[in-house]
PDB file of C-alpha atoms in Angstrom:
ATOM      1  CA  MET M 128    -142.542 -42.516-184.199  1.00 45.00           C
ATOM      2  CA  PRO M 129    -140.254 -41.595-187.093  1.00 51.00           C
ATOM      3  CA  VAL M 130    -141.785 -39.171-189.669  1.00 49.00           C
ATOM      4  CA  ASP M 131    -142.005 -40.479-193.276  1.00 47.00           C
ATOM      5  CA  ARG M 132    -141.516 -37.476-195.417  1.00 48.00           C
ATOM      6  CA  GLY M 133    -142.372 -39.391-198.532  1.00 49.00           C
ATOM      7  CA  GLY M 134    -140.394 -38.393-201.652  1.00 53.00           C
ATOM      8  CA  PHE M 135    -138.052 -36.002-199.964  1.00 57.00           C
ATOM      9  CA  CYS M 136    -135.084 -37.783-201.631  1.00 64.00           C
ATOM     10  CA  ARG M 137    -133.931 -36.886-205.033  1.00 49.00           C
ATOM     11  CA  VAL M 138    -130.818 -38.346-206.379  1.00 45.00           C
ATOM     12  CA  ASN M 139    -129.129 -36.518-209.245  1.00 47.00           C
ATOM     13  CA  GLY M 140    -132.283 -34.477-209.916  1.00 48.00           C
ATOM     14  CA  ASP M 141    -134.424 -37.686-210.427  1.00 47.00           C
ATOM     15  CA  ALA M 142    -137.492 -38.467-208.186  1.00 42.00           C
ATOM     16  CA  ALA M 143    -136.260 -41.956-207.633  1.00 42.00           C
ATOM     17  CA  ALA M 144    -136.529 -42.994-204.110  1.00 43.00           C
ATOM     18  CA  SER M 145    -134.664 -46.252-204.209  1.00 48.00           C
ATOM     19  CA  VAL M 146    -130.919 -46.699-204.143  1.00 50.00           C
ATOM     20  CA  SER M 147    -128.952 -47.374-207.318  1.00 49.00           C
ATOM     21  CA  GLU M 148    -126.564 -50.330-207.999  1.00 53.00           C
ATOM     22  CA  PRO M 149    -123.801 -50.459-205.491  1.00 49.00           C
ATOM     23  CA  ASP M 150    -120.065 -50.013-206.115  1.00 55.00           C
ATOM     24  CA  ASP M 151    -116.987 -49.942-203.730  1.00 71.00           C
ATOM     25  CA  GLY M 152    -117.918 -47.185-201.283  1.00 79.00           C
ATOM     26  CA  HIS M 153    -118.700 -47.718-197.734  1.00 89.00           C
ATOM     27  CA  LEU M 154    -120.145 -45.788-194.785  1.00 93.00           C
ATOM     28  CA  SER M 155    -118.228 -44.963-191.584  1.00 96.00           C
ATOM     29  CA  VAL M 156    -119.343 -43.240-188.489  1.00 98.00           C
ATOM     30  CA  HIS M 157    -117.549 -41.353-185.590  1.00 98.00           C
ATOM     31  CA  VAL M 158    -119.544 -40.071-182.537  1.00 98.00           C
ATOM     32  CA  LEU M 159    -117.885 -37.794-179.953  1.00 98.00           C
ATOM     33  CA  ASP M 160    -119.654 -37.182-176.549  1.00 97.00           C
ATOM     34  CA  THR M 161    -119.528 -33.325-175.993  1.00 97.00           C
ATOM     35  CA  VAL M 162    -120.070 -33.815-172.198  1.00 94.00           C
ATOM     36  CA  THR M 163    -116.848 -35.783-171.831  1.00 95.00           C
ATOM     37  CA  GLY M 164    -114.935 -34.311-174.728  1.00 97.00           C
ATOM     38  CA  GLY M 165    -114.226 -37.884-175.885  1.00 98.00           C
ATOM     39  CA  PRO M 166    -115.514 -40.717-177.810  1.00 98.00           C
ATOM     40  CA  ALA M 167    -118.985 -42.147-177.447  1.00 98.00           C
ATOM     41  CA  PRO M 168    -118.411 -45.843-176.967  1.00 98.00           C
ATOM     42  CA  ARG M 169    -121.172 -48.648-177.192  1.00 98.00           C
ATOM     43  CA  LEU M 170    -123.772 -46.303-178.761  1.00 98.00           C
ATOM     44  CA  ALA M 171    -126.306 -48.289-180.864  1.00 98.00           C
ATOM     45  CA  VAL M 172    -126.403 -46.969-184.423  1.00 98.00           C
ATOM     46  CA  ALA M 173    -128.781 -48.268-187.204  1.00 98.00           C
ATOM     47  CA  LEU M 174    -128.645 -47.561-190.945  1.00 97.00           C
ATOM     48  CA  GLU M 175    -131.705 -47.693-193.300  1.00 96.00           C
ATOM     49  CA  SER M 176    -132.122 -46.958-196.953  1.00 94.00           C
ATOM     50  CA  ARG M 177    -135.023 -45.370-198.753  1.00 93.00           C
ATOM     51  CA  SER M 178    -136.890 -47.718-201.132  1.00 88.00           C
ATOM     52  CA  ASP M 179    -140.300 -47.484-203.048  1.00 87.00           C
ATOM     53  CA  ALA M 180    -141.886 -49.256-200.095  1.00 89.00           C
ATOM     54  CA  GLY M 181    -140.331 -47.047-197.371  1.00 93.00           C
ATOM     55  CA  TRP M 182    -137.178 -47.438-195.261  1.00 94.00           C
ATOM     56  CA  ARG M 183    -135.440 -50.647-195.267  1.00 94.00           C
ATOM     57  CA  PRO M 184    -132.909 -51.788-192.479  1.00 95.00           C
ATOM     58  CA  LEU M 185    -129.334 -52.238-193.630  1.00 95.00           C
ATOM     59  CA  GLY M 186    -127.306 -52.704-190.477  1.00 94.00           C
ATOM     60  CA  ARG M 187    -127.039 -52.096-186.738  1.00 97.00           C
ATOM     61  CA  GLN M 188    -123.822 -51.928-184.822  1.00 97.00           C
ATOM     62  CA  LEU M 189    -122.364 -50.555-181.569  1.00 98.00           C
ATOM     63  CA  THR M 190    -119.704 -47.840-181.695  1.00 98.00           C
ATOM     64  CA  ASP M 191    -116.228 -49.166-180.587  1.00 98.00           C
ATOM     65  CA  GLU M 192    -114.202 -47.590-177.650  1.00 98.00           C
ATOM     66  CA  ASP M 193    -113.088 -44.753-179.852  1.00 98.00           C
ATOM     67  CA  GLY M 194    -116.691 -43.937-180.747  1.00 98.00           C
ATOM     68  CA  ARG M 195    -116.290 -45.267-184.347  1.00 98.00           C
ATOM     69  CA  ILE M 196    -117.868 -47.821-186.693  1.00 98.00           C
ATOM     70  CA  ASP M 197    -115.483 -48.458-189.549  1.00 96.00           C
ATOM     71  CA  ARG M 198    -118.011 -49.948-191.940  1.00 94.00           C
ATOM     72  CA  LEU M 199    -121.812 -49.859-191.310  1.00 94.00           C
ATOM     73  CA  GLY M 200    -124.300 -51.488-193.567  1.00 88.00           C
ATOM     74  CA  PRO M 201    -123.742 -53.313-196.931  1.00 84.00           C
ATOM     75  CA  GLU M 202    -120.323 -53.922-198.431  1.00 82.00           C
ATOM     76  CA  ALA M 203    -120.868 -51.172-200.909  1.00 82.00           C
ATOM     77  CA  VAL M 204    -122.872 -48.013-200.604  1.00 85.00           C
ATOM     78  CA  SER M 205    -125.131 -47.121-203.559  1.00 88.00           C
ATOM     79  CA  ALA M 206    -126.338 -43.719-204.646  1.00 90.00           C
ATOM     80  CA  GLY M 207    -129.699 -42.959-202.802  1.00 92.00           C
ATOM     81  CA  CYS M 208    -131.179 -41.848-199.617  1.00 95.00           C
ATOM     82  CA  TYR M 209    -130.245 -43.117-196.081  1.00 95.00           C
ATOM     83  CA  ARG M 210    -130.888 -42.375-192.537  1.00 97.00           C
ATOM     84  CA  LEU M 211    -128.700 -43.093-189.544  1.00 97.00           C
ATOM     85  CA  MET M 212    -130.435 -43.559-186.237  1.00 98.00           C
ATOM     86  CA  LEU M 213    -128.645 -43.161-182.892  1.00 98.00           C
ATOM     87  CA  ASP M 214    -130.160 -44.732-179.626  1.00 98.00           C
ATOM     88  CA  THR M 215    -129.205 -41.759-177.438  1.00 98.00           C
ATOM     89  CA  ALA M 216    -131.607 -42.579-174.627  1.00 97.00           C
ATOM     90  CA  ALA M 217    -129.954 -45.909-173.984  1.00 97.00           C
ATOM     91  CA  PHE M 218    -126.494 -44.381-174.340  1.00 97.00           C
ATOM     92  CA  PHE M 219    -127.067 -41.570-171.783  1.00 96.00           C
ATOM     93  CA  ALA M 220    -128.896 -43.891-169.470  1.00 96.00           C
ATOM     94  CA  SER M 221    -125.918 -46.167-169.330  1.00 95.00           C
ATOM     95  CA  ARG M 222    -124.041 -43.001-168.165  1.00 94.00           C
ATOM     96  CA  ARG M 223    -126.638 -42.378-165.457  1.00 93.00           C
ATOM     97  CA  SER M 224    -127.890 -39.386-167.386  1.00 92.00           C
ATOM     98  CA  SER M 225    -130.832 -38.585-169.579  1.00 92.00           C
ATOM     99  CA  SER M 226    -131.255 -37.063-172.977  1.00 93.00           C
ATOM    100  CA  PHE M 227    -133.754 -34.522-174.373  1.00 97.00           C
ATOM    101  CA  PHE M 228    -133.382 -36.373-177.708  1.00 96.00           C
ATOM    102  CA  PRO M 229    -134.114 -40.111-177.057  1.00 96.00           C
ATOM    103  CA  GLU M 230    -133.241 -40.823-180.634  1.00 97.00           C
ATOM    104  CA  VAL M 231    -131.255 -38.905-183.267  1.00 98.00           C
ATOM    105  CA  VAL M 232    -132.116 -39.412-186.965  1.00 98.00           C
ATOM    106  CA  ILE M 233    -129.860 -38.118-189.574  1.00 98.00           C
ATOM    107  CA  ALA M 234    -131.146 -38.363-193.138  1.00 97.00           C
ATOM    108  CA  PHE M 235    -128.526 -37.941-195.924  1.00 96.00           C
ATOM    109  CA  LYS M 236    -127.860 -38.604-199.622  1.00 94.00           C
ATOM    110  CA  VAL M 237    -125.251 -40.423-201.433  1.00 92.00           C
ATOM    111  CA  PHE M 238    -124.806 -39.023-204.817  1.00 90.00           C
ATOM    112  CA  SER M 239    -122.540 -41.508-206.628  1.00 87.00           C
ATOM    113  CA  PRO M 240    -122.044 -45.186-206.247  1.00 83.00           C
ATOM    114  CA  GLY M 241    -118.635 -45.969-204.902  1.00 81.00           C
ATOM    115  CA  GLU M 242    -118.449 -42.895-202.513  1.00 86.00           C
ATOM    116  CA  ASN M 243    -116.889 -43.285-199.190  1.00 90.00           C
ATOM    117  CA  VAL M 244    -119.105 -41.553-196.796  1.00 93.00           C
ATOM    118  CA  HIS M 245    -117.926 -40.622-193.322  1.00 95.00           C
ATOM    119  CA  LEU M 246    -120.391 -39.088-190.843  1.00 97.00           C
ATOM    120  CA  ALA M 247    -119.167 -37.391-187.835  1.00 98.00           C
ATOM    121  CA  VAL M 248    -121.568 -36.624-184.940  1.00 98.00           C
ATOM    122  CA  LEU M 249    -120.982 -34.371-181.877  1.00 98.00           C
ATOM    123  CA  LEU M 250    -123.525 -35.749-179.305  1.00 98.00           C
ATOM    124  CA  GLY M 251    -124.753 -34.179-176.109  1.00 96.00           C
ATOM    125  CA  PRO M 252    -127.869 -34.660-173.953  1.00 95.00           C
ATOM    126  CA  PHE M 253    -129.436 -31.316-175.265  1.00 96.00           C
ATOM    127  CA  ALA M 254    -127.912 -30.806-178.613  1.00 97.00           C
ATOM    128  CA  TYR M 255    -126.142 -32.592-181.539  1.00 97.00           C
ATOM    129  CA  THR M 256    -124.406 -31.751-184.758  1.00 98.00           C
ATOM    130  CA  ALA M 257    -123.793 -33.994-187.746  1.00 98.00           C
ATOM    131  CA  TYR M 258    -121.404 -33.284-190.673  1.00 97.00           C
ATOM    132  CA  ARG M 259    -119.858 -35.160-193.536  1.00 95.00           C
ATOM    133  CA  GLY M 260    -116.291 -35.733-192.514  1.00 90.00           C
ATOM    134  CA  SER M 261    -113.302 -36.969-194.436  1.00 82.00           C
TER     135      SER M 261
END
């Protein structure tokens, strides 16, 4: 069960939990499998945004054969708090393996409307690393 950390999200110093008005920016994702040293294809990835009522689903897609999702979620990304959820249990099960982390949840902030945000994830059955790419 995901943990709701309440008001952890502060955008530009304000305690506002919801996202701002959108602009042109978008979110892209690239997941690499550290076991094979290649992409993580067909991995289910979900995106949610933080609102006053809690987390709101924005989109769900599978990574392509290169482990990428070129645009996840709404047409434009607003300033605010988001979380990316990767279904690692199903991904590794499809490879006849298991994962210590059945789900990976990555919470992050977008500071300005119109930002292009690229999240890169290095994923293995016993570890993961996420960083903002370019």
